[in-house]
Short mmCIF file of C-alpha atoms in Angstrom, two decimals:
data_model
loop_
_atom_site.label_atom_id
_atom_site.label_comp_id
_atom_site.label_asym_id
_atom_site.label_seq_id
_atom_site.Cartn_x
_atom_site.Cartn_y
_atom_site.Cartn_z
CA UNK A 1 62.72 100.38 138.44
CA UNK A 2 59.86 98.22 139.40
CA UNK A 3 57.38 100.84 137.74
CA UNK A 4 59.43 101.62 134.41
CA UNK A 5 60.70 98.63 131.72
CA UNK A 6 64.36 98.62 130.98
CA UNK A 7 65.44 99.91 127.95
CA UNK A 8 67.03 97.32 125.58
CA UNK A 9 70.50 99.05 125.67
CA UNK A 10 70.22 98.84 129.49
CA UNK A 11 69.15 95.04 129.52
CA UNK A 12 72.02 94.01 126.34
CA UNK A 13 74.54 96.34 128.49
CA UNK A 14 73.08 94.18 131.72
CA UNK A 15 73.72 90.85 130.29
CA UNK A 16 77.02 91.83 128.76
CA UNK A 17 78.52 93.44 132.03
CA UNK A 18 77.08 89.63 133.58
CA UNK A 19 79.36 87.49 130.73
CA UNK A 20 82.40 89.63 131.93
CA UNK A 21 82.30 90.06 135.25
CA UNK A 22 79.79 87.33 137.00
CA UNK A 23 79.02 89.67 140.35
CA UNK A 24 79.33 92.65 138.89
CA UNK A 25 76.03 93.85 137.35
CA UNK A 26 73.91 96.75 138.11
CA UNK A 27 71.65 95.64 140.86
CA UNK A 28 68.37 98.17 139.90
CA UNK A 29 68.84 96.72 136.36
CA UNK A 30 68.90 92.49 137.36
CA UNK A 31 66.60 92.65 140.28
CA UNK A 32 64.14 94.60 137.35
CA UNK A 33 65.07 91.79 134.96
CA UNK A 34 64.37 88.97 137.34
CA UNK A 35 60.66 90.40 138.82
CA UNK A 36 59.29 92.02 135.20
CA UNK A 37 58.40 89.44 132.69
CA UNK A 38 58.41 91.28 129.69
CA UNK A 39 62.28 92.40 130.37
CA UNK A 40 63.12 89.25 131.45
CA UNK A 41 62.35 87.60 128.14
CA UNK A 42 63.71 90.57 126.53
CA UNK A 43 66.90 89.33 128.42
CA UNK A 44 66.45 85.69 127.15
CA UNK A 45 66.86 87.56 123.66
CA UNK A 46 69.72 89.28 124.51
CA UNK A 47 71.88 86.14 125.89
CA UNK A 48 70.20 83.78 122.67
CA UNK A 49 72.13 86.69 120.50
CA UNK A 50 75.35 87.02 122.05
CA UNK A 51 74.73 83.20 121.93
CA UNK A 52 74.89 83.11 117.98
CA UNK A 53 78.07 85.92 117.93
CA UNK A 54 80.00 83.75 120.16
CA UNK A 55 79.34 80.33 118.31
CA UNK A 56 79.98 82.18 114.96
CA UNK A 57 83.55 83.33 115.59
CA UNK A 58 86.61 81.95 113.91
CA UNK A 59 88.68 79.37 114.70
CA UNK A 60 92.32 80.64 115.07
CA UNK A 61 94.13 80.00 111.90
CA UNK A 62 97.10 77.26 111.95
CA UNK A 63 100.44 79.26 113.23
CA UNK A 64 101.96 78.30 109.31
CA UNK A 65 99.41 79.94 107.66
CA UNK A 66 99.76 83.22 110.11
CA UNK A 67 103.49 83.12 109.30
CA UNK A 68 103.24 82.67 105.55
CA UNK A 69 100.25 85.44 105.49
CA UNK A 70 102.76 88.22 107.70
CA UNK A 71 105.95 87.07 105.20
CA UNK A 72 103.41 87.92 102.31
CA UNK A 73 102.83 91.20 103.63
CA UNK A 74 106.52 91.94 104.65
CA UNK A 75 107.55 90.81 101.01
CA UNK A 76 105.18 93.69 99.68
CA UNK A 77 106.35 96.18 101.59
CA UNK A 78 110.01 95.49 100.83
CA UNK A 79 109.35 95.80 97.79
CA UNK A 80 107.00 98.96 97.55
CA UNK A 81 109.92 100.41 99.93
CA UNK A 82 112.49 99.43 97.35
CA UNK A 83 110.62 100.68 94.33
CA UNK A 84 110.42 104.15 95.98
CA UNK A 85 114.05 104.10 97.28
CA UNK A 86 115.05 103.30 93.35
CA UNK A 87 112.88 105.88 91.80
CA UNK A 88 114.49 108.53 94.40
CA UNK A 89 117.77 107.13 93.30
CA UNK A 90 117.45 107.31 89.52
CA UNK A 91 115.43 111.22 90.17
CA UNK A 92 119.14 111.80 91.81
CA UNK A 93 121.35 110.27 89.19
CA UNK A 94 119.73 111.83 86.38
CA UNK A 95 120.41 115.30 88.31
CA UNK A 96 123.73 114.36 88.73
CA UNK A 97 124.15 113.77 84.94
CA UNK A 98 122.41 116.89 84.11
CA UNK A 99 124.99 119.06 86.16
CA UNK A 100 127.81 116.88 85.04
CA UNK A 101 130.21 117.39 81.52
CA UNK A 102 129.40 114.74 79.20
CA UNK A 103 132.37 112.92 77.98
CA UNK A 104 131.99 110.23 75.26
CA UNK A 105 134.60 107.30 75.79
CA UNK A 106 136.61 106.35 73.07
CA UNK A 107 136.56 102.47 72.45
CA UNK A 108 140.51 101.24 71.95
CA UNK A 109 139.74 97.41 72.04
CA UNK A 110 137.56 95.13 71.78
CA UNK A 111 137.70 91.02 72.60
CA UNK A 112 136.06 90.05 69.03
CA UNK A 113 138.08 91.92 67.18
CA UNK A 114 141.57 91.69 66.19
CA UNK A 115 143.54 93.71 68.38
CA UNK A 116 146.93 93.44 70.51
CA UNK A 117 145.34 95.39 73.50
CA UNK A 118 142.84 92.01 74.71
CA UNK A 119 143.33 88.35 74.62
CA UNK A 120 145.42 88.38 71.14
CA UNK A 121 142.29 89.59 69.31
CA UNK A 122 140.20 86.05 69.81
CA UNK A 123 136.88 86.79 67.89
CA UNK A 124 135.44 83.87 69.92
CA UNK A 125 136.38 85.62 73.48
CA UNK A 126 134.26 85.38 76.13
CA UNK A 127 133.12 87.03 78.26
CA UNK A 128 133.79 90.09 75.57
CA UNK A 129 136.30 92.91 76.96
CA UNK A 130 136.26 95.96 75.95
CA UNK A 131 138.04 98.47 76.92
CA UNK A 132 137.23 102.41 77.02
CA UNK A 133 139.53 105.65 76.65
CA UNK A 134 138.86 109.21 77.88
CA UNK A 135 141.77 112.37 79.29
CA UNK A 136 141.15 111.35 82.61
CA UNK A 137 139.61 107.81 83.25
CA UNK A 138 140.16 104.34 81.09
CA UNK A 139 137.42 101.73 81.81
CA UNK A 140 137.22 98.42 81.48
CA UNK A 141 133.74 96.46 80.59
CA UNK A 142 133.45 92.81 80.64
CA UNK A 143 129.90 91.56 78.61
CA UNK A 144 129.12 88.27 80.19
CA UNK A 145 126.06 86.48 78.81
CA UNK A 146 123.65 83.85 80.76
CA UNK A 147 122.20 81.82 78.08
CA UNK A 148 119.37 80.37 79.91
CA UNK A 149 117.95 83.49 81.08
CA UNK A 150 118.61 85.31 78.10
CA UNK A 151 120.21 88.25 80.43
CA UNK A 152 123.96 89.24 80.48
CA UNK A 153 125.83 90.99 83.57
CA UNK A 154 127.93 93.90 82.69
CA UNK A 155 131.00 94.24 85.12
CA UNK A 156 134.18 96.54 84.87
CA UNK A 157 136.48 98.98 86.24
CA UNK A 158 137.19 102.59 86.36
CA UNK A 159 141.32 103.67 86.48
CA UNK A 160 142.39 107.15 87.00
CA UNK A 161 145.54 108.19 84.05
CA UNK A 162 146.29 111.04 86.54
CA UNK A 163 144.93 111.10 90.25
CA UNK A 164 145.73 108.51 92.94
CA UNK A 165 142.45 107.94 93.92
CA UNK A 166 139.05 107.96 92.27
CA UNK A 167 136.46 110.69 93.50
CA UNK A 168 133.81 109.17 96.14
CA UNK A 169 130.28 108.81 95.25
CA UNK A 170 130.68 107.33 91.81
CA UNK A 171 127.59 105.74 89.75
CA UNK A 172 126.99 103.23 86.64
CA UNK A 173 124.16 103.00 85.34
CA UNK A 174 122.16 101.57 82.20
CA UNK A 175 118.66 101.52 80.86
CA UNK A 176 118.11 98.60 78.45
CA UNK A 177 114.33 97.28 77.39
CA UNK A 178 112.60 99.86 79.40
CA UNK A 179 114.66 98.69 82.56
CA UNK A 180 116.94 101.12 84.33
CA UNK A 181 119.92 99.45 86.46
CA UNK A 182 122.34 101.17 89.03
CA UNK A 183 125.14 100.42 90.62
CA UNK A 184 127.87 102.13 92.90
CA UNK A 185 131.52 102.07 92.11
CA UNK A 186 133.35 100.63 94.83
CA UNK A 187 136.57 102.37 96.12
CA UNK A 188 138.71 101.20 93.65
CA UNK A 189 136.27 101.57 90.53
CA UNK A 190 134.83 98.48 90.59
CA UNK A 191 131.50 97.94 89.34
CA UNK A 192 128.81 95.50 88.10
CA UNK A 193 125.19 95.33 86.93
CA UNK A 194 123.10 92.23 86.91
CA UNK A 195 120.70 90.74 84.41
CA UNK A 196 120.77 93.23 81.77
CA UNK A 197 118.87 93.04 78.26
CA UNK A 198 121.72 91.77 76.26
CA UNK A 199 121.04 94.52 73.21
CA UNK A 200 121.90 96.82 75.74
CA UNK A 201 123.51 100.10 73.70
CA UNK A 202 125.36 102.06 76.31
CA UNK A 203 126.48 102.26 79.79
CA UNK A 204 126.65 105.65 81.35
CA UNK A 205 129.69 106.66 84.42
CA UNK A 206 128.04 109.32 86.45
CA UNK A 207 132.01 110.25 88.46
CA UNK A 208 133.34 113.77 89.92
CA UNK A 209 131.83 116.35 87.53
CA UNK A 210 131.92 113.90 85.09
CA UNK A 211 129.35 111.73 82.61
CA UNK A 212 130.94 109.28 81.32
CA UNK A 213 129.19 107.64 78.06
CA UNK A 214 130.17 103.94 76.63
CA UNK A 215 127.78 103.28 73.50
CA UNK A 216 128.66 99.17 73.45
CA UNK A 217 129.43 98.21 69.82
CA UNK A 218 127.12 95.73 67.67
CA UNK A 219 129.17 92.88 65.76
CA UNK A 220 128.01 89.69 64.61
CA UNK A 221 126.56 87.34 67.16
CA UNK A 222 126.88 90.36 70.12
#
């Protein structure tokens, strides 16, 4: 070695190997370093470099800000994951109501309107009831409005007139201001959906074979 320079890859990977493991180095390459003057100020270079990399790393960031970085991240991936879990629900509802027999409810009462059926007819009711008529299902909606957010919740039930039980796998859904909402009905036909546009027009009851439609009625101050 005492007749040939050292590259600069061998000299950097000479000085590197020293940092690491002090003892360790290739003894050809540092007994070459410490006789040849030109390498050995070609290794002065090499340690003034990894010098300026080392002084010009990053202080570890506070533990908070780590934390409230990773929830960040979590956060968006919840919700990317939940976007694509709704849009594969919605792709499967709107099958389901494709296949299904499209039944339109008949409305039989009405909280704001004078009627025996709810509440004595109060035109001041709230939250509105209405309630819905078909051969085999009557439903009941409840319209309750939050002021504040300008939003309303829609929550009701489905009854059988002639089986026991209600067929598993029930859906209600709505689409109101370019929003779609979803909701399963629970075992007894319980269902509700949560901060809907309150000019909503119709809820939809995706149940057996059946669609179920519910076009809401417009009266004054609705």
């Amino acid at each position: 070695m005492s007749q040939k320079h050292a590259s600069w890859i061998e000299i950097l990977n000479e000085i590197l190997n020293a940092l690491e493991s002090p003892g360790a180095t290739d003894s050809d390459v540092g007994s070459h370093i410490q006789t040849c003057p030109r390498c050995g100020r070609l290794a002065e270079e090499a340690r003034w470099i990894l010098g300026l990399f080392a002084d010009a790393r990053l202080q570890p960031p506070p533990q908070a800000l780590v934390e409230k970085s990773l929830e960040v991240v979590r956060q968006e991936f919840a919700r990317k994951a939940a976007a694509a879990v709704g849009q594969g629900l919605r792709r499967t509802l709107r099958d389901m109501a494709a296949r299904a027999t499209e039944v339109a409810a008949t409305l039989v009462a009405d909280s704001r309107l004078p009627s025996p059926a709810l509440r004595g007819g109060s035109v001041e009711a709230s939250p509105r009831m209405l309630l819905y008529d078909t051969d085999t299902y009557a439903v009941t909606l409840s319209v309750v409005s939050r002021d504040k957010e300008k939003r309303c919740d829609v929550m009701g039930q489905v009854t059988p007139k002639t089986d026991v039980a209600l067929p598993e796998g029930g859906w209600v859904t709505a689409e109101a201001a370019g929003e779609s909402f979803e909701a399963p009905l629970a075992a007894f036909g319980e269902f509700r959906l949560r901060g809907l546009d309150p000019h909503l027009d119709e809820v939809s009851i995706l149940i057996g074979d059946q669609h179920i439609r519910l076009p809401l009625p417009r009266t004054k101050g609705a």
